[in-house]
Amino acid sequence: PVDHPPLVLFRGGRSWTREAPAGGSGFSFRYLAARGTDLEGPSSPVVVQLEDAAGNKTEQELGSVVFDFAAPKLASQSMTPDKATAGTTVTVSVTADAKLTDAPAPMLAAANGQTTLDFGEASQAGQTYQWSRKIQEGDASGTYTLAVTMKDVAGNRGEVQLSQSLDIDRIAPT
């Protein structure tokens, strides 16, 4: 029988906090991760240590955990065409560098900051998302920049501005 409460820690030292057992039996542990610790990055093995009344100890690895505090980024991006008139279909495609919880939210905004274009729902293939929108007669002429907001499965949020812009020209030549 185990005479001391188990100790849960990361291989190399940092211990977890033991909490009151739920329902009065067993043990519950938690670890409050902080950005910038030496645990950030590659996986860290989690071990449990048990000790009996005679001082005999045993240790067993439970698995590994990865702490991820990095915001998702774009692995690739494209917008075609980059110049459009009414009736032109513009397609935007982005590939995230991490698995996302939902499709990214695109925002195509004009330089004046007041005019935006809605691209609607994305189609998805793996970590690649694509939107298409037909430019309408009522869409304002100007240069539009695209920003994409993403959230990865670890809960990290990131907003990325595409390097490409879209020029909409609805002014007839004179």
PDB file of C-alpha atoms in Angstrom:
ATOM      1  CA  PRO A   1       0.000   0.000   0.000  1.00  0.00           C
ATOM      2  CA  VAL A   2       1.008   3.587  -0.632  1.00  0.00           C
ATOM      3  CA  ASP A   3       1.403   5.583   2.580  1.00  0.00           C
ATOM      4  CA  HIS A   4       2.199   8.952   1.063  1.00  0.00           C
ATOM      5  CA  PRO A   5       0.127  10.847  -1.474  1.00  0.00           C
ATOM      6  CA  PRO A   6       1.463  10.454  -4.995  1.00  0.00           C
ATOM      7  CA  LEU A   7       3.617  13.207  -6.480  1.00  0.00           C
ATOM      8  CA  VAL A   8       3.037  14.232 -10.088  1.00  0.00           C
ATOM      9  CA  LEU A   9       5.798  16.172 -11.815  1.00  0.00           C
ATOM     10  CA  PHE A  10       7.495  16.873 -15.105  1.00  0.00           C
ATOM     11  CA  ARG A  11      10.650  14.865 -15.665  1.00  0.00           C
ATOM     12  CA  GLY A  12      13.352  17.156 -14.378  1.00  0.00           C
ATOM     13  CA  GLY A  13      11.469  18.721 -11.519  1.00  0.00           C
ATOM     14  CA  ARG A  14       8.445  20.980 -11.709  1.00  0.00           C
ATOM     15  CA  SER A  15       5.661  19.484  -9.616  1.00  0.00           C
ATOM     16  CA  TRP A  16       1.916  19.720 -10.044  1.00  0.00           C
ATOM     17  CA  THR A  17      -0.451  20.982  -7.318  1.00  0.00           C
ATOM     18  CA  ARG A  18      -2.442  18.285  -5.524  1.00  0.00           C
ATOM     19  CA  GLU A  19      -6.073  19.225  -4.994  1.00  0.00           C
ATOM     20  CA  ALA A  20      -8.791  17.830  -2.761  1.00  0.00           C
ATOM     21  CA  PRO A  21     -10.084  14.622  -4.276  1.00  0.00           C
ATOM     22  CA  ALA A  22     -13.485  14.765  -5.926  1.00  0.00           C
ATOM     23  CA  GLY A  23     -15.948  12.579  -3.990  1.00  0.00           C
ATOM     24  CA  GLY A  24     -13.430  11.891  -1.225  1.00  0.00           C
ATOM     25  CA  SER A  25     -11.293   9.270  -2.993  1.00  0.00           C
ATOM     26  CA  GLY A  26      -8.352   9.318  -5.358  1.00  0.00           C
ATOM     27  CA  PHE A  27      -6.177  12.285  -6.171  1.00  0.00           C
ATOM     28  CA  SER A  28      -6.466  15.245  -8.497  1.00  0.00           C
ATOM     29  CA  PHE A  29      -3.556  17.328  -9.770  1.00  0.00           C
ATOM     30  CA  ARG A  30      -3.224  20.479 -11.821  1.00  0.00           C
ATOM     31  CA  TYR A  31      -0.397  22.470 -13.337  1.00  0.00           C
ATOM     32  CA  LEU A  32      -0.769  26.148 -14.142  1.00  0.00           C
ATOM     33  CA  ALA A  33       1.334  26.734 -17.240  1.00  0.00           C
ATOM     34  CA  ALA A  34       2.887  30.132 -17.848  1.00  0.00           C
ATOM     35  CA  ARG A  35       4.214  31.660 -21.036  1.00  0.00           C
ATOM     36  CA  GLY A  36       7.984  31.822 -21.160  1.00  0.00           C
ATOM     37  CA  THR A  37       8.715  28.808 -18.948  1.00  0.00           C
ATOM     38  CA  ASP A  38      11.356  26.264 -19.821  1.00  0.00           C
ATOM     39  CA  LEU A  39       8.478  23.825 -20.508  1.00  0.00           C
ATOM     40  CA  GLU A  40       7.264  25.802 -23.542  1.00  0.00           C
ATOM     41  CA  GLY A  41       7.903  24.060 -26.851  1.00  0.00           C
ATOM     42  CA  PRO A  42       8.794  20.386 -27.173  1.00  0.00           C
ATOM     43  CA  SER A  43       6.810  17.810 -25.209  1.00  0.00           C
ATOM     44  CA  SER A  44       7.523  17.378 -21.513  1.00  0.00           C
ATOM     45  CA  PRO A  45       7.122  13.902 -19.952  1.00  0.00           C
ATOM     46  CA  VAL A  46       4.754  13.721 -16.966  1.00  0.00           C
ATOM     47  CA  VAL A  47       5.603  11.195 -14.240  1.00  0.00           C
ATOM     48  CA  VAL A  48       3.948  10.006 -11.042  1.00  0.00           C
ATOM     49  CA  GLN A  49       6.038   9.026  -8.018  1.00  0.00           C
ATOM     50  CA  LEU A  50       4.740   6.734  -5.255  1.00  0.00           C
ATOM     51  CA  GLU A  51       6.375   5.951  -1.897  1.00  0.00           C
ATOM     52  CA  ASP A  52       5.430   3.360   0.724  1.00  0.00           C
ATOM     53  CA  ALA A  53       5.974   3.488   4.526  1.00  0.00           C
ATOM     54  CA  ALA A  54       9.381   1.801   4.180  1.00  0.00           C
ATOM     55  CA  GLY A  55      10.583   4.580   1.868  1.00  0.00           C
ATOM     56  CA  ASN A  56      10.514   2.482  -1.304  1.00  0.00           C
ATOM     57  CA  LYS A  57       9.810   4.668  -4.308  1.00  0.00           C
ATOM     58  CA  THR A  58       8.524   3.905  -7.754  1.00  0.00           C
ATOM     59  CA  GLU A  59       8.067   6.161 -10.728  1.00  0.00           C
ATOM     60  CA  GLN A  60       5.941   5.740 -13.830  1.00  0.00           C
ATOM     61  CA  GLU A  61       5.678   7.965 -16.887  1.00  0.00           C
ATOM     62  CA  LEU A  62       2.033   8.900 -17.617  1.00  0.00           C
ATOM     63  CA  GLY A  63       2.625  10.505 -20.999  1.00  0.00           C
ATOM     64  CA  SER A  64       3.725  13.853 -22.333  1.00  0.00           C
ATOM     65  CA  VAL A  65       2.235  17.309 -22.596  1.00  0.00           C
ATOM     66  CA  VAL A  66       3.075  20.160 -24.969  1.00  0.00           C
ATOM     67  CA  PHE A  67       2.624  23.779 -23.942  1.00  0.00           C
ATOM     68  CA  ASP A  68       1.727  25.939 -26.921  1.00  0.00           C
ATOM     69  CA  PHE A  69       1.508  29.705 -26.484  1.00  0.00           C
ATOM     70  CA  ALA A  70       2.245  30.654 -30.116  1.00  0.00           C
ATOM     71  CA  ALA A  71      -0.427  32.376 -32.180  1.00  0.00           C
ATOM     72  CA  PRO A  72      -1.266  30.624 -35.446  1.00  0.00           C
ATOM     73  CA  LYS A  73       0.363  31.990 -38.596  1.00  0.00           C
ATOM     74  CA  LEU A  74      -0.197  31.601 -42.310  1.00  0.00           C
ATOM     75  CA  ALA A  75       1.894  28.965 -44.064  1.00  0.00           C
ATOM     76  CA  SER A  76       0.698  30.263 -47.439  1.00  0.00           C
ATOM     77  CA  GLN A  77      -1.689  32.836 -48.882  1.00  0.00           C
ATOM     78  CA  SER A  78      -3.053  33.970 -52.224  1.00  0.00           C
ATOM     79  CA  MET A  79      -5.664  36.329 -53.644  1.00  0.00           C
ATOM     80  CA  THR A  80      -6.566  36.192 -57.335  1.00  0.00           C
ATOM     81  CA  PRO A  81      -6.985  38.351 -59.201  1.00  0.00           C
ATOM     82  CA  ASP A  82      -5.501  41.376 -57.432  1.00  0.00           C
ATOM     83  CA  LYS A  83      -7.316  43.834 -59.736  1.00  0.00           C
ATOM     84  CA  ALA A  84     -11.079  43.581 -60.239  1.00  0.00           C
ATOM     85  CA  THR A  85     -14.102  45.302 -61.745  1.00  0.00           C
ATOM     86  CA  ALA A  86     -17.808  44.600 -61.222  1.00  0.00           C
ATOM     87  CA  GLY A  87     -18.561  40.997 -62.190  1.00  0.00           C
ATOM     88  CA  THR A  88     -15.043  39.707 -61.396  1.00  0.00           C
ATOM     89  CA  THR A  89     -14.858  36.814 -58.930  1.00  0.00           C
ATOM     90  CA  VAL A  90     -12.067  37.215 -56.378  1.00  0.00           C
ATOM     91  CA  THR A  91     -10.742  34.095 -54.630  1.00  0.00           C
ATOM     92  CA  VAL A  92      -8.769  34.201 -51.384  1.00  0.00           C
ATOM     93  CA  SER A  93      -6.921  31.131 -50.098  1.00  0.00           C
ATOM     94  CA  VAL A  94      -4.949  30.772 -46.863  1.00  0.00           C
ATOM     95  CA  THR A  95      -3.232  27.819 -45.221  1.00  0.00           C
ATOM     96  CA  ALA A  96      -2.711  27.931 -41.456  1.00  0.00           C
ATOM     97  CA  ASP A  97       0.449  26.561 -39.831  1.00  0.00           C
ATOM     98  CA  ALA A  98      -1.604  24.932 -37.051  1.00  0.00           C
ATOM     99  CA  LYS A  99      -4.917  23.149 -36.660  1.00  0.00           C
ATOM    100  CA  LEU A 100      -7.667  25.732 -36.109  1.00  0.00           C
ATOM    101  CA  THR A 101     -10.859  25.449 -34.062  1.00  0.00           C
ATOM    102  CA  ASP A 102     -12.960  27.174 -36.747  1.00  0.00           C
ATOM    103  CA  ALA A 103     -12.507  28.679 -40.180  1.00  0.00           C
ATOM    104  CA  PRO A 104     -10.526  31.924 -40.018  1.00  0.00           C
ATOM    105  CA  ALA A 105     -12.545  35.119 -40.140  1.00  0.00           C
ATOM    106  CA  PRO A 106     -11.487  37.201 -43.167  1.00  0.00           C
ATOM    107  CA  MET A 107     -11.911  40.990 -43.236  1.00  0.00           C
ATOM    108  CA  LEU A 108     -11.340  42.790 -46.514  1.00  0.00           C
ATOM    109  CA  ALA A 109     -11.235  46.507 -45.732  1.00  0.00           C
ATOM    110  CA  ALA A 110     -10.711  49.553 -47.941  1.00  0.00           C
ATOM    111  CA  ALA A 111      -7.941  52.036 -47.234  1.00  0.00           C
ATOM    112  CA  ASN A 112     -10.533  54.478 -45.855  1.00  0.00           C
ATOM    113  CA  GLY A 113     -11.202  51.970 -43.067  1.00  0.00           C
ATOM    114  CA  GLN A 114     -14.958  52.362 -43.477  1.00  0.00           C
ATOM    115  CA  THR A 115     -15.724  50.070 -46.409  1.00  0.00           C
ATOM    116  CA  THR A 116     -15.542  46.295 -45.960  1.00  0.00           C
ATOM    117  CA  LEU A 117     -16.430  43.369 -48.198  1.00  0.00           C
ATOM    118  CA  ASP A 118     -18.031  40.212 -46.805  1.00  0.00           C
ATOM    119  CA  PHE A 119     -16.602  36.977 -48.185  1.00  0.00           C
ATOM    120  CA  GLY A 120     -19.060  34.671 -46.395  1.00  0.00           C
ATOM    121  CA  GLU A 121     -18.275  31.079 -45.428  1.00  0.00           C
ATOM    122  CA  ALA A 122     -15.012  29.342 -46.327  1.00  0.00           C
ATOM    123  CA  SER A 123     -14.556  25.985 -47.985  1.00  0.00           C
ATOM    124  CA  GLN A 124     -11.944  23.867 -46.228  1.00  0.00           C
ATOM    125  CA  ALA A 125      -9.457  21.172 -47.224  1.00  0.00           C
ATOM    126  CA  GLY A 126      -7.196  20.234 -44.294  1.00  0.00           C
ATOM    127  CA  GLN A 127      -5.710  23.466 -42.944  1.00  0.00           C
ATOM    128  CA  THR A 128      -6.436  25.393 -46.162  1.00  0.00           C
ATOM    129  CA  TYR A 129      -9.431  27.727 -46.315  1.00  0.00           C
ATOM    130  CA  GLN A 130     -10.822  29.383 -49.433  1.00  0.00           C
ATOM    131  CA  TRP A 131     -13.377  32.135 -50.033  1.00  0.00           C
ATOM    132  CA  SER A 132     -14.782  33.490 -53.296  1.00  0.00           C
ATOM    133  CA  ARG A 133     -16.768  36.666 -53.865  1.00  0.00           C
ATOM    134  CA  LYS A 134     -18.148  38.252 -57.003  1.00  0.00           C
ATOM    135  CA  ILE A 135     -17.478  42.003 -57.069  1.00  0.00           C
ATOM    136  CA  GLN A 136     -20.784  43.878 -57.258  1.00  0.00           C
ATOM    137  CA  GLU A 137     -21.734  47.162 -58.947  1.00  0.00           C
ATOM    138  CA  GLY A 138     -22.282  48.694 -55.499  1.00  0.00           C
ATOM    139  CA  ASP A 139     -18.813  47.780 -54.153  1.00  0.00           C
ATOM    140  CA  ALA A 140     -16.681  50.885 -53.643  1.00  0.00           C
ATOM    141  CA  SER A 141     -13.631  51.478 -55.818  1.00  0.00           C
ATOM    142  CA  GLY A 142     -10.332  51.506 -53.968  1.00  0.00           C
ATOM    143  CA  THR A 143      -7.505  49.422 -52.589  1.00  0.00           C
ATOM    144  CA  TYR A 144      -8.530  46.765 -50.082  1.00  0.00           C
ATOM    145  CA  THR A 145      -6.293  44.924 -47.643  1.00  0.00           C
ATOM    146  CA  LEU A 146      -7.177  41.538 -46.177  1.00  0.00           C
ATOM    147  CA  ALA A 147      -6.670  40.513 -42.571  1.00  0.00           C
ATOM    148  CA  VAL A 148      -7.451  37.014 -41.301  1.00  0.00           C
ATOM    149  CA  THR A 149      -8.200  36.242 -37.645  1.00  0.00           C
ATOM    150  CA  MET A 150      -7.421  32.673 -36.534  1.00  0.00           C
ATOM    151  CA  LYS A 151      -7.709  30.621 -33.329  1.00  0.00           C
ATOM    152  CA  ASP A 152      -5.814  27.341 -32.921  1.00  0.00           C
ATOM    153  CA  VAL A 153      -6.857  24.302 -30.885  1.00  0.00           C
ATOM    154  CA  ALA A 154      -4.673  25.482 -27.965  1.00  0.00           C
ATOM    155  CA  GLY A 155      -6.771  28.673 -27.777  1.00  0.00           C
ATOM    156  CA  ASN A 156      -4.116  31.025 -29.173  1.00  0.00           C
ATOM    157  CA  ARG A 157      -5.458  33.838 -31.358  1.00  0.00           C
ATOM    158  CA  GLY A 158      -3.669  35.590 -34.167  1.00  0.00           C
ATOM    159  CA  GLU A 159      -4.496  38.183 -36.787  1.00  0.00           C
ATOM    160  CA  VAL A 160      -2.466  38.154 -39.970  1.00  0.00           C
ATOM    161  CA  GLN A 161      -2.522  40.741 -42.727  1.00  0.00           C
ATOM    162  CA  LEU A 162      -2.051  39.326 -46.221  1.00  0.00           C
ATOM    163  CA  SER A 163       0.867  40.744 -48.160  1.00  0.00           C
ATOM    164  CA  GLN A 164      -1.331  41.157 -51.222  1.00  0.00           C
ATOM    165  CA  SER A 165      -4.021  43.814 -51.708  1.00  0.00           C
ATOM    166  CA  LEU A 166      -7.054  44.005 -54.006  1.00  0.00           C
ATOM    167  CA  ASP A 167      -7.714  46.995 -56.271  1.00  0.00           C
ATOM    168  CA  ILE A 168     -11.342  47.450 -57.260  1.00  0.00           C
ATOM    169  CA  ASP A 169     -11.841  49.849 -60.157  1.00  0.00           C
ATOM    170  CA  ARG A 170     -15.419  50.685 -61.051  1.00  0.00           C
ATOM    171  CA  ILE A 171     -14.591  54.013 -62.701  1.00  0.00           C
ATOM    172  CA  ALA A 172     -15.070  53.936 -66.491  1.00  0.00           C
ATOM    173  CA  PRO A 173     -12.222  55.343 -68.586  1.00  0.00           C
ATOM    174  CA  THR A 174     -12.783  58.807 -70.066  1.00  0.00           C
TER     175      THR A 174
END
